[in-house]
mmCIF file of C-alpha atoms in Angstrom:
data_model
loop_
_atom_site.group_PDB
_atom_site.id
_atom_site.type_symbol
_atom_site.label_atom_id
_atom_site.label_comp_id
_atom_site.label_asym_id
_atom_site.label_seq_id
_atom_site.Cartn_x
_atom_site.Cartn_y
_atom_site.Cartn_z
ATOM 1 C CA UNK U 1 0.000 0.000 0.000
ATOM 2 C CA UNK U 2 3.052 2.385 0.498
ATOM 3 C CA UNK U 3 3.401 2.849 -3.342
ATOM 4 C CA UNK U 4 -0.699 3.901 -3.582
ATOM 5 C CA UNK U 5 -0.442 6.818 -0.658
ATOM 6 C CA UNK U 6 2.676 7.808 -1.961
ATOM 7 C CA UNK U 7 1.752 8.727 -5.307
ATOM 8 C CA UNK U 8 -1.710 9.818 -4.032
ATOM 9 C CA UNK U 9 0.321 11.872 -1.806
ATOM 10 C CA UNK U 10 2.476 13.359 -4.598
ATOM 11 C CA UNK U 11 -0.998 13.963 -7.122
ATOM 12 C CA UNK U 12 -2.243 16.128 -4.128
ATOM 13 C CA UNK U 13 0.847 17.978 -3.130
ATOM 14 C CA UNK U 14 1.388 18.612 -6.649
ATOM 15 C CA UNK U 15 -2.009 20.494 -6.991
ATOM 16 C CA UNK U 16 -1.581 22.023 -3.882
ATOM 17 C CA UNK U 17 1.809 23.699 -4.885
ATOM 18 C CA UNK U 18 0.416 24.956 -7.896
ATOM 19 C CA UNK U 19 -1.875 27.193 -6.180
ATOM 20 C CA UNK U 20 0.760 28.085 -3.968
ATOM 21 C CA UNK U 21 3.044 29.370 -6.645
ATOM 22 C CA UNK U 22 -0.295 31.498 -8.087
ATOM 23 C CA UNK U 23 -0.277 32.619 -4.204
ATOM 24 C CA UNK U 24 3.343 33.462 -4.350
ATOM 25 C CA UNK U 25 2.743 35.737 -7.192
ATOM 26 C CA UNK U 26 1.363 38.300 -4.433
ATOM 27 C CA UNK U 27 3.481 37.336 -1.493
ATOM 28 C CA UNK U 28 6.895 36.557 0.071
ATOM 29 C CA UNK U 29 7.236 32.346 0.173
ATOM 30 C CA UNK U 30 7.896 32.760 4.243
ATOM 31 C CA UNK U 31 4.559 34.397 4.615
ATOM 32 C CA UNK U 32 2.627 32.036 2.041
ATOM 33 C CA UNK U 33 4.078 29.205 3.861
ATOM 34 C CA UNK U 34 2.877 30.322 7.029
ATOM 35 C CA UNK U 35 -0.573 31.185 5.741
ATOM 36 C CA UNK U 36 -0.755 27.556 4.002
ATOM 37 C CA UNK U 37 0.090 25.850 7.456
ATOM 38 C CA UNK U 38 -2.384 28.044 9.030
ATOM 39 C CA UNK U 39 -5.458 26.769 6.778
ATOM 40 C CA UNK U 40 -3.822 23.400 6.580
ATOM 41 C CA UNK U 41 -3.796 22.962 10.250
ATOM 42 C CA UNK U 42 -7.709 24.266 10.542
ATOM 43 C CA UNK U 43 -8.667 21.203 8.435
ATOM 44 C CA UNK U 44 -6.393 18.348 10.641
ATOM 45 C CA UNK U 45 -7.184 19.753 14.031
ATOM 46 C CA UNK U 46 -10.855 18.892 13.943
ATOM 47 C CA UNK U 47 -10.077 15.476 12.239
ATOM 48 C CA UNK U 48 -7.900 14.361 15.195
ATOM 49 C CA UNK U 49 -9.872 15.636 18.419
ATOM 50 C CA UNK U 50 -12.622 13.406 16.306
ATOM 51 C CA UNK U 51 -10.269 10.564 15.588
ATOM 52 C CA UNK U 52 -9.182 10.575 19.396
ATOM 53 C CA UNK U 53 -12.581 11.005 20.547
ATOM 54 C CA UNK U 54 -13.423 7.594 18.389
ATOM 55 C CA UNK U 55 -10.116 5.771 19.379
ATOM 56 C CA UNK U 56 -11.510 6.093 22.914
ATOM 57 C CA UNK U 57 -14.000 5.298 22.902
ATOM 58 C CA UNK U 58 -13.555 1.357 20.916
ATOM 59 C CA UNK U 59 -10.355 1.057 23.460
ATOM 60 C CA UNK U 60 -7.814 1.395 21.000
ATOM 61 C CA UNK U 61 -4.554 3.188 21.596
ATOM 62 C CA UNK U 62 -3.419 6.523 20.077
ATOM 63 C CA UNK U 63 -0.072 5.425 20.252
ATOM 64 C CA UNK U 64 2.169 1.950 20.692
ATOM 65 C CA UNK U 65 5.492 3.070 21.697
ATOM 66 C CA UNK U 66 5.402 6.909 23.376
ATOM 67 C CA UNK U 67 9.028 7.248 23.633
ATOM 68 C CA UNK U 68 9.799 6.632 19.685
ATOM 69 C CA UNK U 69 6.359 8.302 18.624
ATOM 70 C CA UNK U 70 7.281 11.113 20.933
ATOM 71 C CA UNK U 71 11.105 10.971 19.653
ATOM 72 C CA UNK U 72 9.464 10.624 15.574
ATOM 73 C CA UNK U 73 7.093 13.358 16.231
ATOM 74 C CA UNK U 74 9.006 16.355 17.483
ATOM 75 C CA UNK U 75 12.211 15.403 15.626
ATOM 76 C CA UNK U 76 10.378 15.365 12.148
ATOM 77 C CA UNK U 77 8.615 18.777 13.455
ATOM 78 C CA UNK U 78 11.977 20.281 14.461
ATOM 79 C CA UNK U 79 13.857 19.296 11.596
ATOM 80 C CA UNK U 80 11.122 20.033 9.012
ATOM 81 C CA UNK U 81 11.385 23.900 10.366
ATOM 82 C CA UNK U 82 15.509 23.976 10.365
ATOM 83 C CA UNK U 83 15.286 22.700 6.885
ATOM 84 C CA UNK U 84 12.905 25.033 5.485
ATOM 85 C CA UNK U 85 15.256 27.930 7.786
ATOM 86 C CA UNK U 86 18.473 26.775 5.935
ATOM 87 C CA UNK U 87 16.670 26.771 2.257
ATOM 88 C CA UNK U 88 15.384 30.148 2.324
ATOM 89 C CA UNK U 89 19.279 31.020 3.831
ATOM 90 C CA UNK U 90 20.104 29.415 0.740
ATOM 91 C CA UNK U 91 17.966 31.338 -1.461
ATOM 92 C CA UNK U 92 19.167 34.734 -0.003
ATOM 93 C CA UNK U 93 22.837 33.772 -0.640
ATOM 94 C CA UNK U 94 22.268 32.255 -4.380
ATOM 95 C CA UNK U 95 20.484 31.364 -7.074
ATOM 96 C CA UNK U 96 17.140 29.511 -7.086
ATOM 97 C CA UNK U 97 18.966 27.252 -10.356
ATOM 98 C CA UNK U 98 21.452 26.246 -8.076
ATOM 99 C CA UNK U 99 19.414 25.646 -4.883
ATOM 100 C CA UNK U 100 16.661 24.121 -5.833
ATOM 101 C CA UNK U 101 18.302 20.834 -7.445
ATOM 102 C CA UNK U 102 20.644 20.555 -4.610
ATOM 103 C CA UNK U 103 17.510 20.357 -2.260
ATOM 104 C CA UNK U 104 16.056 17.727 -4.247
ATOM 105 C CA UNK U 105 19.063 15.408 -3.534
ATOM 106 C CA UNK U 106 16.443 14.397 -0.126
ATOM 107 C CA UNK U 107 16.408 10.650 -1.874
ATOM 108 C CA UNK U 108 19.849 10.340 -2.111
ATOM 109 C CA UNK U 109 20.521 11.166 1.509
ATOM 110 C CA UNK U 110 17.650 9.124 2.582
ATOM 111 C CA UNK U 111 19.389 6.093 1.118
ATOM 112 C CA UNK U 112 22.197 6.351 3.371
ATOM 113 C CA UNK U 113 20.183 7.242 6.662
ATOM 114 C CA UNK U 114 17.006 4.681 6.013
ATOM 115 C CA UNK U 115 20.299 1.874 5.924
ATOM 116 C CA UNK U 116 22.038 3.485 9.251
ATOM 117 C CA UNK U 117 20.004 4.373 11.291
ATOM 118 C CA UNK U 118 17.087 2.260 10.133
ATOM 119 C CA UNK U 119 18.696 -0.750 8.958
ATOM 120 C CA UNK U 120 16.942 -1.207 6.047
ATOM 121 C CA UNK U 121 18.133 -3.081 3.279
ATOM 122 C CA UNK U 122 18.941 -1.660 -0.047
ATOM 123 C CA UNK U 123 18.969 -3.972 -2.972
ATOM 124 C CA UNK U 124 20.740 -2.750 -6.193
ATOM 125 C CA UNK U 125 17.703 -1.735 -7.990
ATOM 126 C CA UNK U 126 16.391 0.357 -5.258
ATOM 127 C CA UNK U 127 19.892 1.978 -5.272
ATOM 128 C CA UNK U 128 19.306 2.300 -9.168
ATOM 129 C CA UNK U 129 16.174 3.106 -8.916
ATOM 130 C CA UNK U 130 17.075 6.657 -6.376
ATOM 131 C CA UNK U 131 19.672 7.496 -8.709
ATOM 132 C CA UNK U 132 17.179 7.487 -11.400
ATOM 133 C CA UNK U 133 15.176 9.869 -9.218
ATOM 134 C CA UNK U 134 17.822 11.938 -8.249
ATOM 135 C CA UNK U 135 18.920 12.559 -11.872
ATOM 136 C CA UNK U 136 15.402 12.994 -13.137
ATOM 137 C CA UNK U 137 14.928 16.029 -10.586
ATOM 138 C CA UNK U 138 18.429 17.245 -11.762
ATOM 139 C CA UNK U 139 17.630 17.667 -15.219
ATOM 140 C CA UNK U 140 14.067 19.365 -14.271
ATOM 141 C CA UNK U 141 16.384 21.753 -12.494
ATOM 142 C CA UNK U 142 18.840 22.716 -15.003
ATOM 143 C CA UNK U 143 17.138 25.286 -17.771
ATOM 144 C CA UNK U 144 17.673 23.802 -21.493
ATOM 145 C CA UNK U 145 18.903 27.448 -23.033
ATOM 146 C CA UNK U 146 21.959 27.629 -20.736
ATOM 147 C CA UNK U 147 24.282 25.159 -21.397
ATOM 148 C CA UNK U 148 26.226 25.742 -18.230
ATOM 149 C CA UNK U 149 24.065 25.343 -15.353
ATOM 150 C CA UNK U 150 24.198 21.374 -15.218
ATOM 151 C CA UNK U 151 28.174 21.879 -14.952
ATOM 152 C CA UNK U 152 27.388 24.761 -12.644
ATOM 153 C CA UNK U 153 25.116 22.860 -10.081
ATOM 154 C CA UNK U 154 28.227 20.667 -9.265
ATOM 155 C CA UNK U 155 30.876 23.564 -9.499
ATOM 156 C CA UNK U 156 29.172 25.828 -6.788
ATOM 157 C CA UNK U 157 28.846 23.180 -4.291
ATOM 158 C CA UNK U 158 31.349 24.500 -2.300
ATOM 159 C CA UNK U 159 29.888 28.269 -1.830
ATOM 160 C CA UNK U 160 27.857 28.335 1.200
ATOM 161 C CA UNK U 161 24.553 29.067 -0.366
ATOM 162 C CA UNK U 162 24.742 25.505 -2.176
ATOM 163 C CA UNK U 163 25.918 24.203 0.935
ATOM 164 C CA UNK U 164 22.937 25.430 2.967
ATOM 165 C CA UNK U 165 20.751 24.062 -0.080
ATOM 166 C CA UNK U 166 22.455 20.633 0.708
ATOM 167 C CA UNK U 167 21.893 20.832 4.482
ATOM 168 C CA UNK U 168 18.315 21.738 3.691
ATOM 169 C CA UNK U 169 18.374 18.345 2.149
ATOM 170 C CA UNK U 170 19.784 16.326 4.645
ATOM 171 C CA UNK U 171 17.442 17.870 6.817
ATOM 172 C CA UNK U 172 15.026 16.420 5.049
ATOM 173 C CA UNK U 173 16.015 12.849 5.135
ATOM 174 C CA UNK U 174 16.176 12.557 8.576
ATOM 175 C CA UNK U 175 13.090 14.443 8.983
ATOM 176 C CA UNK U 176 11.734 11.881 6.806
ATOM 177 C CA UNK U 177 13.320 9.087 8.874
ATOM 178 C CA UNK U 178 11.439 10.920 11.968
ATOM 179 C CA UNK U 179 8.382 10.532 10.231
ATOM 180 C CA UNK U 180 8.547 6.631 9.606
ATOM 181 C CA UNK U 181 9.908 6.546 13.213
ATOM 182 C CA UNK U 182 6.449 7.974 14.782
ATOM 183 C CA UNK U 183 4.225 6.335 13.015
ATOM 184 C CA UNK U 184 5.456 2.565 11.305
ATOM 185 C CA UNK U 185 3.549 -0.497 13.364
ATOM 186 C CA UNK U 186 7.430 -1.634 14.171
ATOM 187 C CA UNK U 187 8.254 1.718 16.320
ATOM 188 C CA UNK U 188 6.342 4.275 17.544
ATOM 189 C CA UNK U 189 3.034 3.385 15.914
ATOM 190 C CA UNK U 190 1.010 6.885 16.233
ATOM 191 C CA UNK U 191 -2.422 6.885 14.544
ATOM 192 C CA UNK U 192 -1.443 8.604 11.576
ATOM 193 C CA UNK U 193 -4.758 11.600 11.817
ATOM 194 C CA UNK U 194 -3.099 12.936 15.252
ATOM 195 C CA UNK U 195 0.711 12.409 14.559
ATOM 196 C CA UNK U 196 -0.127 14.304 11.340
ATOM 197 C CA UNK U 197 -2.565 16.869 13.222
ATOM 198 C CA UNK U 198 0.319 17.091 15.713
ATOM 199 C CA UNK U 199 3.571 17.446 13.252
ATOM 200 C CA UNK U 200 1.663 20.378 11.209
ATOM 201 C CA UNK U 201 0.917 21.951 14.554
ATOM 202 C CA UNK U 202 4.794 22.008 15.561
ATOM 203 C CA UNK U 203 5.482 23.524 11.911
ATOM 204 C CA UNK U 204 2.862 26.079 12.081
ATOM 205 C CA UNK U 205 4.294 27.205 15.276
ATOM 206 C CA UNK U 206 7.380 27.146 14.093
ATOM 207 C CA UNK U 207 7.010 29.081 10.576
ATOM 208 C CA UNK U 208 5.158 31.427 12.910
ATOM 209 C CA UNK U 209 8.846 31.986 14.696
ATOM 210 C CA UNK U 210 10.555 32.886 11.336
ATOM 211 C CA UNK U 211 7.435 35.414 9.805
ATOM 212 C CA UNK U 212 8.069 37.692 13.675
ATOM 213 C CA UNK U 213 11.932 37.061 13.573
ATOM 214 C CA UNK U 214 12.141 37.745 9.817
ATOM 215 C CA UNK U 215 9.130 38.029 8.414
ATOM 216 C CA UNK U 216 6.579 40.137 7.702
ATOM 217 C CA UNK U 217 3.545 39.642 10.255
ATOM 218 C CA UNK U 218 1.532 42.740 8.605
ATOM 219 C CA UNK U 219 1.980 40.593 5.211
ATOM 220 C CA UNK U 220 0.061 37.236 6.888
ATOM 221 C CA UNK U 221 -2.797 39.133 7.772
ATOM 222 C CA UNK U 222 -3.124 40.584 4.606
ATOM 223 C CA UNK U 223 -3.045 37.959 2.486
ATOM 224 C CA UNK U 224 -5.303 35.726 4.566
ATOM 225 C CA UNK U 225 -7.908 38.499 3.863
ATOM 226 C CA UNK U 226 -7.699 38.601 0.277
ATOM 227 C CA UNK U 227 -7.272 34.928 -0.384
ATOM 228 C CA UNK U 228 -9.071 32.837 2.637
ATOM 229 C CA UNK U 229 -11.049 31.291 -0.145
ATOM 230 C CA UNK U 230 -7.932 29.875 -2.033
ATOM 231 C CA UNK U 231 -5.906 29.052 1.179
ATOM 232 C CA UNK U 232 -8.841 27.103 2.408
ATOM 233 C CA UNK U 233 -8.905 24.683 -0.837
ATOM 234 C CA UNK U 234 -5.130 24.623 -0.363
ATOM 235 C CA UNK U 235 -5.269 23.651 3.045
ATOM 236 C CA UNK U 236 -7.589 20.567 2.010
ATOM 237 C CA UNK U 237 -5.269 19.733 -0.163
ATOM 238 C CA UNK U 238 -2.167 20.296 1.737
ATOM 239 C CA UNK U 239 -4.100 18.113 4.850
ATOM 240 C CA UNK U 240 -5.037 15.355 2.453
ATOM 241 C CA UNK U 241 -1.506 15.013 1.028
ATOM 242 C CA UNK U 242 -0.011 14.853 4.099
ATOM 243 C CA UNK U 243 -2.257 12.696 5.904
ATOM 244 C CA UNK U 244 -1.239 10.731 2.603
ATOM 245 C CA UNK U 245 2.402 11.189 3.504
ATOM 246 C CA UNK U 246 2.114 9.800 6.845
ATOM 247 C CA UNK U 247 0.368 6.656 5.955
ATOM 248 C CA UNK U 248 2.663 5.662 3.228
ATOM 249 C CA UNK U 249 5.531 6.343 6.263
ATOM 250 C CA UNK U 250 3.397 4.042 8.282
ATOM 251 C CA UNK U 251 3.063 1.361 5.704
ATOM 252 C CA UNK U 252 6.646 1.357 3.739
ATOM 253 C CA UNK U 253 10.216 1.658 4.025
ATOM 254 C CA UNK U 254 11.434 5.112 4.010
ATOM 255 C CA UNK U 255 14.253 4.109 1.357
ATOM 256 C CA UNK U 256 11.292 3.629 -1.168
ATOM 257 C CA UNK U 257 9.142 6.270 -0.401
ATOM 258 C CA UNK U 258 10.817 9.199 -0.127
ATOM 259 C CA UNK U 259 11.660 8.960 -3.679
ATOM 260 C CA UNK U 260 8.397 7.268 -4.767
ATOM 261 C CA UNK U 261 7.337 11.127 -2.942
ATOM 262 C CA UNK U 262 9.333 12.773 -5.750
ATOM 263 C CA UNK U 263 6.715 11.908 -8.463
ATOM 264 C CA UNK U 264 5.226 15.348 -6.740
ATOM 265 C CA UNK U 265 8.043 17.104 -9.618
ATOM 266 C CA UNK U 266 6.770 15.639 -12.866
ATOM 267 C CA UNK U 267 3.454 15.876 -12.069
ATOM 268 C CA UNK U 268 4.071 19.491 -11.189
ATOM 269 C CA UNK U 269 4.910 19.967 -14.458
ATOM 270 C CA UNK U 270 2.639 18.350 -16.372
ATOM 271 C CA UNK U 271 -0.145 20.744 -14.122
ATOM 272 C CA UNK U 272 2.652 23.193 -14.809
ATOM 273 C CA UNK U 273 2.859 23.204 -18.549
ATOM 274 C CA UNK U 274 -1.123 22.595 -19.813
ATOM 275 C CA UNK U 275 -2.368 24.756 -17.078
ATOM 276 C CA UNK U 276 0.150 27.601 -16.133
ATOM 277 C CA UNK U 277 2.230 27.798 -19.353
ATOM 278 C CA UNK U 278 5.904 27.823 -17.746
ATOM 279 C CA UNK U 279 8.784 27.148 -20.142
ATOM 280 C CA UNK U 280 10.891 24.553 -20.628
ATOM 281 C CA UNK U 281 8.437 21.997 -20.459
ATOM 282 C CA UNK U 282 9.979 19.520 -22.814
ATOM 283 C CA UNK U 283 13.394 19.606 -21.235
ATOM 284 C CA UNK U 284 11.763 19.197 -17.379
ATOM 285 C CA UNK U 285 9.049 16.667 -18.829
ATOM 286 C CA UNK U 286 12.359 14.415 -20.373
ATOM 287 C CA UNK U 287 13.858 14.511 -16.387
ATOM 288 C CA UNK U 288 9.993 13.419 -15.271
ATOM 289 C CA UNK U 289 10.325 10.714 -16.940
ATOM 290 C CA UNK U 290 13.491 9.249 -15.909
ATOM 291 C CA UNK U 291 12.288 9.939 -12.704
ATOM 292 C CA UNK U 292 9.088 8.400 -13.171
ATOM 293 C CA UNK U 293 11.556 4.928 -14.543
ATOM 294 C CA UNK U 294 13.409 5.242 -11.151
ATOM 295 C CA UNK U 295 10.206 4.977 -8.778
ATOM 296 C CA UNK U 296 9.077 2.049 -10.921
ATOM 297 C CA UNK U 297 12.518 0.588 -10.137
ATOM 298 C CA UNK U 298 11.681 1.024 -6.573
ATOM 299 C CA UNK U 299 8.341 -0.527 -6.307
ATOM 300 C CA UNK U 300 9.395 -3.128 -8.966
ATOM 301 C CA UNK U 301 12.324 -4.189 -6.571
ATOM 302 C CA UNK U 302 9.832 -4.005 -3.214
ATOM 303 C CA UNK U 303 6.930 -6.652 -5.059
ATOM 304 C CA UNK U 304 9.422 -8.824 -5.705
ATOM 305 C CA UNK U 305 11.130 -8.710 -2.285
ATOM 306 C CA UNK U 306 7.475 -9.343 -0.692
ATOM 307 C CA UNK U 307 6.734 -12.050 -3.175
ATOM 308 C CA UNK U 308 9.879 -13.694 -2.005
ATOM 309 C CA UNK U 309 9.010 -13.261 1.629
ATOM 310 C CA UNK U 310 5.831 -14.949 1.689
#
């Protein structure tokens, strides 16, 4: 089942960032991010205190193991903020070209913390398979008219804007790894409607933090009041995909869905393309697909590891 909430989770994530770049078009990302969590949050909060209220009463626990949810549930909140923190740091100090492909490279990290720290095992396709990804959402990245910036992504590693990009990534992975931690049936086994309720809580607190500290609090306000009908459909959205998110955490190995997650990009584009007419949709469409080959690796390679198990 990991495979079908992941790529239900990237179809509605997809659709939810495309109204959040229309949203962007009239505000600064921190504040937009802040407004999204807000609406996003309004939708989840209700759904929990109702999911609790029916876990009680059939006598079924909220959680398994408290100390890993607990450990899962503020990690992946904390991290999820410092990650964001470091990519906008990025974004000041370079260019988005640069940045934004080197944040991507989430899959690649998660390879090498899902087999530390979680012990999973990675056969060679899966390993194939994340490459695939991880070079799909590289050539997305790279603009088809300037012949230098897929040399260029590689030869600015070093400058610290790329390098914050990259910690932004790493970020991610473990944040990711915090995520499977909290909620998987082997460790801290949260119901996935209040870890999820709970995790978007922490993050709307937190992006709350960054718009007062270096933000623009008048700008939240503002744009609530002249787009609460959007953010509300994005919030749906943005609750349903990561409700989404969470299950597909609860129900497969985070090796195999974080980049199965990545199928968010090419469908992006596709929305991207027919409905918002952005540019260089052949050259991003040719790195969805190799993508798209590299998640089909993945799941490929997990059937036939459960068909051998059983």
């Amino acid at each position: 089942m990991w495979f079908a909430y992941s790529i239900g989770a990237a179809v509605f994530r997809a659709v939810k960032d495309a109204g959040y770049k229309l949203l962007l078009e009239n505000s600064g990302s921190l504040e937009a991010v802040f407004c999204f969590w807000i609406f996003t949050l309004a939708v989840l909060v209700p759904s929990a205190c109702v999911r609790i209220a029916y876990l009680k009463s059939h006598g079924r626990a909220i959680v398994g193991d408290q100390r890993r949810a607990l450990q899962g549930l503020l990690g992946a909140g904390l991290l999820d903020i410092f990650a964001y923190w470091s990519f906008m740091e990025a974004l000041k100090r370079g260019d988005l070209s640069i940045a934004l492909p080197l944040r991507n490279l989430v899959p690649l990290f998660g390879l090498f913390v899902g087999m530390k720290m979680l012990k999973e095992r990675l056969g060679p396709t899966v390993v194939i398979g994340t490459l695939f990804v991880v070079g799909g959402v590289l050539i997305m990245h790279v603009q088809a008219a300037n012949s230098d910036a897929a040399w260029g992504i590689f030869a600015a590693m070093t400058n610290p804007a790329s390098l914050l990009a990259m910690g932004s990534a790493f970020l991610f992975a473990w944040s990711a790894m915090c995520n499977r931690v909290a909620v998987a049936p082997e460790y801290g086994k949260m119901d996935v409607i209040v870890f999820t309720a709970s995790l978007i809580t922490l993050s709307t607190i937190g992006y709350g933090v960054l718009v007062i500290l270096i933000g623009n609090p008048g700008e939240v306000a503002l744009m609530i009041r002249e787009n609460y009908g959007a953010l509300g459909v994005i919030g749906v959205l943005g609750a349903i995909g990561s409700l989404l998110t969470a299950l597909a955490f609860s129900s497969g190995e985070m090796t195999k869905v974080v980049p199965a997650l990545r199928m968010q990009i090419p469908i992006g584009i596709i929305i991207g393309g027919l409905f918002l007419h952005e540019k260089e949709f052949a050259t991003r469409f040719a790195g969805g697909i190799l993508l798209t080959v590299g998640v089909v690796l993945i799941a490929i390679a997990s059937a036939l590891r459960k068909g051998k198990s059983r």
